[in-house]
PDB file of C-alpha atoms in Angstrom:
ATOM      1  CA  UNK K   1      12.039 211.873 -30.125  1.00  0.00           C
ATOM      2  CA  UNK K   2      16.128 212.109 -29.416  1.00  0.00           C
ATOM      3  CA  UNK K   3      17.231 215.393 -29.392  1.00  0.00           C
ATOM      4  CA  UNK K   4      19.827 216.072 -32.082  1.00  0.00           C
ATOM      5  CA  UNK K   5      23.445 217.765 -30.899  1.00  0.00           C
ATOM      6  CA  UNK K   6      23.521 221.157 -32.062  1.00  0.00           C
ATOM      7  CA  UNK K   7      26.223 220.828 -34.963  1.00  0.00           C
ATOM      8  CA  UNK K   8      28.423 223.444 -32.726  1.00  0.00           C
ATOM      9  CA  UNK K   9      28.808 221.176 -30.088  1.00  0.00           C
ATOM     10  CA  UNK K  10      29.382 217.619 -32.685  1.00  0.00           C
ATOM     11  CA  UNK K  11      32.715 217.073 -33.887  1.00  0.00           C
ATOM     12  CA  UNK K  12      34.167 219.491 -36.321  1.00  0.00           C
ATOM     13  CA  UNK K  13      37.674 219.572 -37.897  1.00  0.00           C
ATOM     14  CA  UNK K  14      39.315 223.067 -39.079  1.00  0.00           C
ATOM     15  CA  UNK K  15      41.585 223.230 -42.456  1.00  0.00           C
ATOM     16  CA  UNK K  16      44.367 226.312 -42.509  1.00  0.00           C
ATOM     17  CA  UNK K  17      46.481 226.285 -45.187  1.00  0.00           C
ATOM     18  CA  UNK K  18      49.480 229.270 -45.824  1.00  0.00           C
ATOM     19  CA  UNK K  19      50.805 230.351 -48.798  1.00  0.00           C
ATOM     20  CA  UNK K  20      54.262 231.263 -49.865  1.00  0.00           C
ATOM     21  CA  UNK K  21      53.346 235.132 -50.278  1.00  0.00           C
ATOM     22  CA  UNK K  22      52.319 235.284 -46.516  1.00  0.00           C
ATOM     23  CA  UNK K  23      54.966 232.821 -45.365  1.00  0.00           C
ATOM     24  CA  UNK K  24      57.921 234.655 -47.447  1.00  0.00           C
ATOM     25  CA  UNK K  25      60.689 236.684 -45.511  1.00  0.00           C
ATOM     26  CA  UNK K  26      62.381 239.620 -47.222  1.00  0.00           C
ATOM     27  CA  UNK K  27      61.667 241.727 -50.475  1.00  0.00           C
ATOM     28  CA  UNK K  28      60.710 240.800 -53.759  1.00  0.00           C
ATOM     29  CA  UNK K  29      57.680 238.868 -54.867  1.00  0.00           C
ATOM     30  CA  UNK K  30      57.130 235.213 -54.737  1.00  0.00           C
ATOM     31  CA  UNK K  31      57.804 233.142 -58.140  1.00  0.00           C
ATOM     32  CA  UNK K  32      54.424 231.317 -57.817  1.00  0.00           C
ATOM     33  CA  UNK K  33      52.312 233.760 -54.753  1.00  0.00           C
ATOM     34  CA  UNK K  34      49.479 231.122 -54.890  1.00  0.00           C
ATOM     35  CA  UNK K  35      51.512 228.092 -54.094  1.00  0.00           C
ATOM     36  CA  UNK K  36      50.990 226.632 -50.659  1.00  0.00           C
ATOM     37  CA  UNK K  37      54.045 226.725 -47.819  1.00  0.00           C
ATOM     38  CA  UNK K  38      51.975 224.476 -45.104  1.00  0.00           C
ATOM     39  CA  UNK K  39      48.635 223.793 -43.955  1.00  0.00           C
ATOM     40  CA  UNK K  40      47.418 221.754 -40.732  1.00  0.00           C
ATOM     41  CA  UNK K  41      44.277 220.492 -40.392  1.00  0.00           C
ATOM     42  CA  UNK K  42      42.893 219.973 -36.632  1.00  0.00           C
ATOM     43  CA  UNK K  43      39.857 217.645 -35.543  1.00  0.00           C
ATOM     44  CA  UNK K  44      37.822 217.443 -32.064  1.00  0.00           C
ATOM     45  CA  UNK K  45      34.849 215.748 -30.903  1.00  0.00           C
ATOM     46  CA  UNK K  46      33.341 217.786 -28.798  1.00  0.00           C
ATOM     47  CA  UNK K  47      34.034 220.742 -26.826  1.00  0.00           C
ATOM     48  CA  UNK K  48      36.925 220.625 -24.618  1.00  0.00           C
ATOM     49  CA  UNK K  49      38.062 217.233 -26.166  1.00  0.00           C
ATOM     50  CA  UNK K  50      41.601 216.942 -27.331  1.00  0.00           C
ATOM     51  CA  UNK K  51      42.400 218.473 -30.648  1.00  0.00           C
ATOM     52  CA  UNK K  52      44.012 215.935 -33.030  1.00  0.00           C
ATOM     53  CA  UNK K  53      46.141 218.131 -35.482  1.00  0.00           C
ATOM     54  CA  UNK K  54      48.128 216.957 -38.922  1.00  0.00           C
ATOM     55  CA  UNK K  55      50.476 219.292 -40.767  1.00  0.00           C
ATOM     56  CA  UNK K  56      51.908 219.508 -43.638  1.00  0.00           C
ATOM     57  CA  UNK K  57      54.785 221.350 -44.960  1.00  0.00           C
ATOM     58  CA  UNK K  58      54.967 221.856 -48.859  1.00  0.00           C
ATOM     59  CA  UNK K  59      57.897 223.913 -49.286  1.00  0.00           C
ATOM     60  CA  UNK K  60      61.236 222.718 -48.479  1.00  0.00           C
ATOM     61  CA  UNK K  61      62.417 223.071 -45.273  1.00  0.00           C
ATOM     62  CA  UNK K  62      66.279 224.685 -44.828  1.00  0.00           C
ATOM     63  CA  UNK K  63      67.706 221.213 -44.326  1.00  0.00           C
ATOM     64  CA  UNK K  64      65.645 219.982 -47.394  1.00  0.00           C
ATOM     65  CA  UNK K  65      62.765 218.064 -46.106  1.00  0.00           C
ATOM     66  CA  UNK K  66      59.429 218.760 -46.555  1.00  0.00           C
ATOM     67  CA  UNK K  67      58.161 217.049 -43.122  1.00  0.00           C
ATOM     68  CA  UNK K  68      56.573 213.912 -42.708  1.00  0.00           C
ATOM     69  CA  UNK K  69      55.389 213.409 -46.134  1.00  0.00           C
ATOM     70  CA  UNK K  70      58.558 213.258 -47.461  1.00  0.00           C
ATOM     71  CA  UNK K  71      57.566 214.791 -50.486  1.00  0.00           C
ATOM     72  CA  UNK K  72      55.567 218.113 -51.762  1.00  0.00           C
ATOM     73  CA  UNK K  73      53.470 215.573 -54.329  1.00  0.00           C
ATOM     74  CA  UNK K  74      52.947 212.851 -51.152  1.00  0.00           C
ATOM     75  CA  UNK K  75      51.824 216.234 -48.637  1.00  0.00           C
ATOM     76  CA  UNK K  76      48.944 217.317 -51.054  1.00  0.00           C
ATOM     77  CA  UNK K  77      47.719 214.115 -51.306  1.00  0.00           C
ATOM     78  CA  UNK K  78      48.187 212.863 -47.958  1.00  0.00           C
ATOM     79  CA  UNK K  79      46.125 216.675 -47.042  1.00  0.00           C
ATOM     80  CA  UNK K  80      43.264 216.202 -49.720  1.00  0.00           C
ATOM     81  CA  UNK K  81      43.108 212.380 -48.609  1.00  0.00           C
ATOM     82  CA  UNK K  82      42.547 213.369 -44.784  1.00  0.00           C
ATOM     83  CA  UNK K  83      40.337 215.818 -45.742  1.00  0.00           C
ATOM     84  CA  UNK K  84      38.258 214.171 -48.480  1.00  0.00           C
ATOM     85  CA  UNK K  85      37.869 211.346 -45.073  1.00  0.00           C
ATOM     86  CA  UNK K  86      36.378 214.560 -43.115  1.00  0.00           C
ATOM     87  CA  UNK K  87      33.519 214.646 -46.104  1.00  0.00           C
ATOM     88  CA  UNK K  88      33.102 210.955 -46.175  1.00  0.00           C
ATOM     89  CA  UNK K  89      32.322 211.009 -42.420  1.00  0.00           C
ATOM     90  CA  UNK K  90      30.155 214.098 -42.203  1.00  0.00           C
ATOM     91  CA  UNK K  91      32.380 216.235 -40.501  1.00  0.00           C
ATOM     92  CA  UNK K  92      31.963 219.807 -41.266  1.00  0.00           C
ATOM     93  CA  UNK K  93      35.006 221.627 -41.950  1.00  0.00           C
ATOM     94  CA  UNK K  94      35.898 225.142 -40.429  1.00  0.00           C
ATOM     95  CA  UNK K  95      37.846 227.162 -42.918  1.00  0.00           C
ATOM     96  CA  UNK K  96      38.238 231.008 -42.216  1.00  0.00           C
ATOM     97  CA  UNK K  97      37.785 232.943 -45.248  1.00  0.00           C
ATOM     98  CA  UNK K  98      37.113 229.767 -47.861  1.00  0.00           C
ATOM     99  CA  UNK K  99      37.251 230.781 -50.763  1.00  0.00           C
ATOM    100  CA  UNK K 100      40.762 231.812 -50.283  1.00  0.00           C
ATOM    101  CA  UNK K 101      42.097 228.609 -48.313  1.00  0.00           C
ATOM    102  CA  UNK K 102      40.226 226.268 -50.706  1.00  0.00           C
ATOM    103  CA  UNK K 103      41.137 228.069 -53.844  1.00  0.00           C
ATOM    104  CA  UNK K 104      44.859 227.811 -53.041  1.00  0.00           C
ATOM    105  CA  UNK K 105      44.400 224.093 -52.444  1.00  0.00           C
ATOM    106  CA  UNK K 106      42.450 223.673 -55.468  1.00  0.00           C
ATOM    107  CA  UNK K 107      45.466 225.813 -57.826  1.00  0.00           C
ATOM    108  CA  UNK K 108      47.972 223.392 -55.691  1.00  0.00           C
ATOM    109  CA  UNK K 109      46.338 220.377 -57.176  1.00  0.00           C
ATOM    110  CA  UNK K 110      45.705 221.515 -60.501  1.00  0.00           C
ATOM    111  CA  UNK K 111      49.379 222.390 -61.034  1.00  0.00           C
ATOM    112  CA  UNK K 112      50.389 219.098 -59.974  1.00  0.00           C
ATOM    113  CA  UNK K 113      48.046 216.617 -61.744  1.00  0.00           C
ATOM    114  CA  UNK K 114      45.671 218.718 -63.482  1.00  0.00           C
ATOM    115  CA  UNK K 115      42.599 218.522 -61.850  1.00  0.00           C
ATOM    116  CA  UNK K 116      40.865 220.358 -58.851  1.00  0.00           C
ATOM    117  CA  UNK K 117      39.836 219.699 -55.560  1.00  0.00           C
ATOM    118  CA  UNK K 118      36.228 218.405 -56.199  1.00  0.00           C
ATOM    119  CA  UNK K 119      37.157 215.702 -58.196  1.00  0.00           C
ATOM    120  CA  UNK K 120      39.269 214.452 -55.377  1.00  0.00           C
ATOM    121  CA  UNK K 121      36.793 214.306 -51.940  1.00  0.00           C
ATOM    122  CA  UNK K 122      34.555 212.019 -53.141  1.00  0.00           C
ATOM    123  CA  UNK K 123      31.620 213.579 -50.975  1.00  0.00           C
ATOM    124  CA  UNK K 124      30.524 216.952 -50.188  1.00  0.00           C
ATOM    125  CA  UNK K 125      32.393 218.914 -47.847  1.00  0.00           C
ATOM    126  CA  UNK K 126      30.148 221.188 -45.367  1.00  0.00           C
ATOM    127  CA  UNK K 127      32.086 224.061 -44.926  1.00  0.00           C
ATOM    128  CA  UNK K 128      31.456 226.343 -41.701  1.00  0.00           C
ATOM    129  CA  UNK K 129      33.325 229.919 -42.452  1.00  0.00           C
ATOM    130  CA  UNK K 130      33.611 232.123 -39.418  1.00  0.00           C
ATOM    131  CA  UNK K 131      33.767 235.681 -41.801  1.00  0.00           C
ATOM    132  CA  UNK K 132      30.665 234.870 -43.730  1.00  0.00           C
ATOM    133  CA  UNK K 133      28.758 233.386 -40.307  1.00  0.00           C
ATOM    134  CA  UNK K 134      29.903 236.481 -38.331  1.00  0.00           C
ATOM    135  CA  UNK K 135      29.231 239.334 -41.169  1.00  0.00           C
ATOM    136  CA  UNK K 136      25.664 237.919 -41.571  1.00  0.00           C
ATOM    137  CA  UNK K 137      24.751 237.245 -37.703  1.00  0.00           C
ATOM    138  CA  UNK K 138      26.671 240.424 -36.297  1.00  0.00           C
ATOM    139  CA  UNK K 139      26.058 242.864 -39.392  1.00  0.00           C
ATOM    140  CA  UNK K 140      25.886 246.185 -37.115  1.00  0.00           C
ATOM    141  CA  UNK K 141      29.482 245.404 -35.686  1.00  0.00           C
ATOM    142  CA  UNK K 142      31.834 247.903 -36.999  1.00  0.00           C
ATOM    143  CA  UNK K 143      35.786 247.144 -37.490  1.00  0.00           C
ATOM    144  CA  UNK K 144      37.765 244.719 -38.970  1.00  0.00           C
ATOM    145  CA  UNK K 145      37.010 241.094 -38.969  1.00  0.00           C
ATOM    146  CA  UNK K 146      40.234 238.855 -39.169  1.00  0.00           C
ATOM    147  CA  UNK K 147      40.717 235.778 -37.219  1.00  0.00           C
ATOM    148  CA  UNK K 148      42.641 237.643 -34.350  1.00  0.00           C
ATOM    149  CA  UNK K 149      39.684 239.951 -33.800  1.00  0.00           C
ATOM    150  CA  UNK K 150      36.724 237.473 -34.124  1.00  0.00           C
ATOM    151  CA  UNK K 151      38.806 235.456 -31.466  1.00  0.00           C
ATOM    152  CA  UNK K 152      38.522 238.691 -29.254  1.00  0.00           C
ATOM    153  CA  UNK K 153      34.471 239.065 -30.234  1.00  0.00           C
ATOM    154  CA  UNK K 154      34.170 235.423 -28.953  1.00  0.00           C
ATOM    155  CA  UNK K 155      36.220 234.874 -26.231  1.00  0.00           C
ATOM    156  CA  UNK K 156      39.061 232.424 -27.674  1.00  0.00           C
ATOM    157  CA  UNK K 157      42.567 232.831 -27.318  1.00  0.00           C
ATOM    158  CA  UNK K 158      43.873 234.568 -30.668  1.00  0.00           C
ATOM    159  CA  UNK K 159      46.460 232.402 -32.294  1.00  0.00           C
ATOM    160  CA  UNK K 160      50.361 233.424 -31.432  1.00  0.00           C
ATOM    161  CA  UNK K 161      51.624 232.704 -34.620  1.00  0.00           C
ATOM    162  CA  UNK K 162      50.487 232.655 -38.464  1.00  0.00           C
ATOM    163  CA  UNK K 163      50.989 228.240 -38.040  1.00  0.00           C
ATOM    164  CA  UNK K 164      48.265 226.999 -39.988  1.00  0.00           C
ATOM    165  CA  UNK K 165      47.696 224.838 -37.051  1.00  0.00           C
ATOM    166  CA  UNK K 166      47.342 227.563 -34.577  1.00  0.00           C
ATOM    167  CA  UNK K 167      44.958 229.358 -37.319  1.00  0.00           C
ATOM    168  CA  UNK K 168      42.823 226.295 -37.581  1.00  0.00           C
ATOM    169  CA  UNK K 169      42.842 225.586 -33.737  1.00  0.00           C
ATOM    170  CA  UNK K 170      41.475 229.372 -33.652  1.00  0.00           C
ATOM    171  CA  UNK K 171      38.953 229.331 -35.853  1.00  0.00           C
ATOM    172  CA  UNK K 172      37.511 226.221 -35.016  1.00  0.00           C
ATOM    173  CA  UNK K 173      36.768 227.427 -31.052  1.00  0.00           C
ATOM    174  CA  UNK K 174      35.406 230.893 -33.175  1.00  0.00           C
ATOM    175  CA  UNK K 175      33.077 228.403 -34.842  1.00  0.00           C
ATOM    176  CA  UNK K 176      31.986 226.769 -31.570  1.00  0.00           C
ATOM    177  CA  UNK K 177      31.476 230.102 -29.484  1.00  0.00           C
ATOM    178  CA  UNK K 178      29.693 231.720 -32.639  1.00  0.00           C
ATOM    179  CA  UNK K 179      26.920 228.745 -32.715  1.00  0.00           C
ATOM    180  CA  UNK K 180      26.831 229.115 -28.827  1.00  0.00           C
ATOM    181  CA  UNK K 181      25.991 232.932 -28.730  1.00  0.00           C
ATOM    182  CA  UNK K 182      23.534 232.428 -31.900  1.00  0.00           C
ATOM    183  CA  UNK K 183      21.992 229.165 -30.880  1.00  0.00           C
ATOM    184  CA  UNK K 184      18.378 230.719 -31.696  1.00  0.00           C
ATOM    185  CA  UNK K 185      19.266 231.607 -34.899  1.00  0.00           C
ATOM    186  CA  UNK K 186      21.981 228.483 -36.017  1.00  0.00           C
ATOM    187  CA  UNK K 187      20.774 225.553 -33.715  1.00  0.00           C
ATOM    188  CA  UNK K 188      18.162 223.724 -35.935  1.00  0.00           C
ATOM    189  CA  UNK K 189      19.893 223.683 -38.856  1.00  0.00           C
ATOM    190  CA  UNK K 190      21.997 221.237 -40.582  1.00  0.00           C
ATOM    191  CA  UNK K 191      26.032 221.620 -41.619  1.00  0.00           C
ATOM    192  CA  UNK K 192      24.679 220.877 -45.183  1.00  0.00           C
ATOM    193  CA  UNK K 193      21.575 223.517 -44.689  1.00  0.00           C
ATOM    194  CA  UNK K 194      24.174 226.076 -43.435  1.00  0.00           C
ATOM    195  CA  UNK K 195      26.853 225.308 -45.775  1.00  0.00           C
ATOM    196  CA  UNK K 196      24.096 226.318 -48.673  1.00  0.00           C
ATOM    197  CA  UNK K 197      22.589 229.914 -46.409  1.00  0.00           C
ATOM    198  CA  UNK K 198      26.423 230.611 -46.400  1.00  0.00           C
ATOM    199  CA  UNK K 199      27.061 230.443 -50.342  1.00  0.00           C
ATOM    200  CA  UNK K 200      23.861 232.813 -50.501  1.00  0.00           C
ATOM    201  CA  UNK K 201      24.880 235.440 -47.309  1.00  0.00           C
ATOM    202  CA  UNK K 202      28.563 235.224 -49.263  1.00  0.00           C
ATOM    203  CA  UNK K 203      26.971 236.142 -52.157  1.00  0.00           C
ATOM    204  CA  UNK K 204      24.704 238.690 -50.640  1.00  0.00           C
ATOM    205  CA  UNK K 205      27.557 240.182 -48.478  1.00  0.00           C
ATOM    206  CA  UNK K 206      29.870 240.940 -51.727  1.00  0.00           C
ATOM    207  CA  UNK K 207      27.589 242.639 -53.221  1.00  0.00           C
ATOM    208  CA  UNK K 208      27.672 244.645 -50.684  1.00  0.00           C
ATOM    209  CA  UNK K 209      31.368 244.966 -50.534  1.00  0.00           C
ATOM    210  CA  UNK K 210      31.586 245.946 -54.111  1.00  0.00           C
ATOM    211  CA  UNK K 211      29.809 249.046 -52.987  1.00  0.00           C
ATOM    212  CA  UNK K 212      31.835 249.929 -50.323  1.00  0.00           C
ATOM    213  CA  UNK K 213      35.121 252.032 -51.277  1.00  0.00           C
ATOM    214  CA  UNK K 214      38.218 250.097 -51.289  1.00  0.00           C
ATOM    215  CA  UNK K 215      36.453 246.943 -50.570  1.00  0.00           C
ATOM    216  CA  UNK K 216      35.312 245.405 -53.916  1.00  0.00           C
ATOM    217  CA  UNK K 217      38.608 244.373 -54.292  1.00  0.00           C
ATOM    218  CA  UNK K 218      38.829 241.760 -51.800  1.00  0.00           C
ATOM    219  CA  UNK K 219      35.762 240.029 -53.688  1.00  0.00           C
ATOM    220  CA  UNK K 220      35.751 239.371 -57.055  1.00  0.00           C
ATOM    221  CA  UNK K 221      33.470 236.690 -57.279  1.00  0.00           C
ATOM    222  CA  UNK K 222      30.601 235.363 -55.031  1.00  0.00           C
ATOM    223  CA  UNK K 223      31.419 232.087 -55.580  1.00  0.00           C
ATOM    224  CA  UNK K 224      31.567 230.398 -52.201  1.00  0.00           C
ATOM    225  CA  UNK K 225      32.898 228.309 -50.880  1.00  0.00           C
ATOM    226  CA  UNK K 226      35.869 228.089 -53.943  1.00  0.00           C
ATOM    227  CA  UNK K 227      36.496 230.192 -56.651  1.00  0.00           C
ATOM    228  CA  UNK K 228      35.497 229.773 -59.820  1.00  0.00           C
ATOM    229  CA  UNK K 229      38.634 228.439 -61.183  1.00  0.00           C
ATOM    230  CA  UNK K 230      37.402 226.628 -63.923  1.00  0.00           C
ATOM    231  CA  UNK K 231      33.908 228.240 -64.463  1.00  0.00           C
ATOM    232  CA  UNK K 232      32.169 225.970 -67.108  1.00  0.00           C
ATOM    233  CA  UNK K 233      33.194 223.017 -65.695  1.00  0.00           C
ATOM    234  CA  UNK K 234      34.118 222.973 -61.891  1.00  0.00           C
ATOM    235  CA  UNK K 235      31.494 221.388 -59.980  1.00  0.00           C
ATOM    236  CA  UNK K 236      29.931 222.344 -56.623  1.00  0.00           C
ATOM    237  CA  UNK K 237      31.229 221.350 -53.707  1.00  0.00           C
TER     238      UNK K 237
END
């Protein structure tokens, strides 16, 4: 019988995307804090291979341009095209902290041509999110556990910007070293069998949260990996 390539060491793409409350400079609140600045998405084949990286920029640029898409409307698609290709092939997708990352690009698309970001892949997208993988396989590990400090817990260089494509170049090598070190535990499985443990250790881990002072907060729903935006009729990814 072949021997199957641990998913951690198969091709795997990483999706960052930024919004305009993180990316704004000065005072004052954002008009619309859940619209998206810029996102990158980054793809390799296999550890140590090049990483193929697009971005995106959604907000205009000083000099008015909005990079190579040439328009806002023409980014998202041109983003939810590339990506919705990732599903197609069976590529899992690394996203750090999902349901905030997809959830932005889901309220993106529905405020441009009223619909959300299921409609548009055409196949399911396997999501692999670093938080949820690291909270359930390393639950005794006190501190905080944002992408600079899960870089630090696995041994990747911590990204020296907030780029999405730095982000997504970050969490991606998290992903890789995280299935390494847990290989007992992660190596059998499936992206699809993983993507569905990590909606139920999500679920199971903000419960949790919701107990813990100051902490509930940060999770008001279990839905992984995207929001409930629409509740009664959004469809699973």
């Amino acid at each position: 019988m072949e021997q199957r390539t641990p998913w951690y060491e198969a091709p795997l793409a990483a999706l960052a995307v930024r919004g305009r409350r993180s990316a704004r400079e000065g005072g004052g609140a954002p008009e619309r804090p859940d619209e998206i600045h810029s996102a990158a998405l980054v793809t390799q084949s296999a550890p140590g291979d090049p990483v193929s990286t697009l971005p995106w920029r959604l907000v205009a640029a000083p000099d008015g341009g909005v990079g190579r898409d040439g328009t806002a409307e023409a980014a998202v698609r041109d983003l939810v095209r590339c990506l919705g290709a990732r599903a197609t092939a069976g590529t899992p997708v690394v996203l750090m902290d999902a349901p905030h990352e997809l959830t932005l690009l889901d309220r993106e698309l529905r405020r441009r041509d009223g619909s959300g970001l299921t409609g548009h892949l055409g196949s399911p997208l396997h999501v692999l999110d670093p938080l949820v993988l690291d909270r359930h396989l390393d639950r005794g590990r006190t501190g905080p556990r944002v992408l600079d400090t899960l870089c630090v817990q696995y041994g990747v260089t911590p990204p020296r910007t907030t780029d999405p494509a730095g982000r997504a170049r970050a969490a991606l090598e998290v992903v890789r070293a995280l299935g390494r070190r847990f290989a007992p535990r992660l190596a059998s499985l499936t992206p699809a069998e993983l993507h569905s443990l990590q909606a139920v250790w999500f679920g199971a881990q903000t419960r949790g949260l919701a107990t813990t002072p100051g902490e509930g907060a940060a999770r008001p729903t279990p839905a992984w990996p995207l929001r409930d935006t629409e509740p009664a009729t959004a469809p699973p990814l």
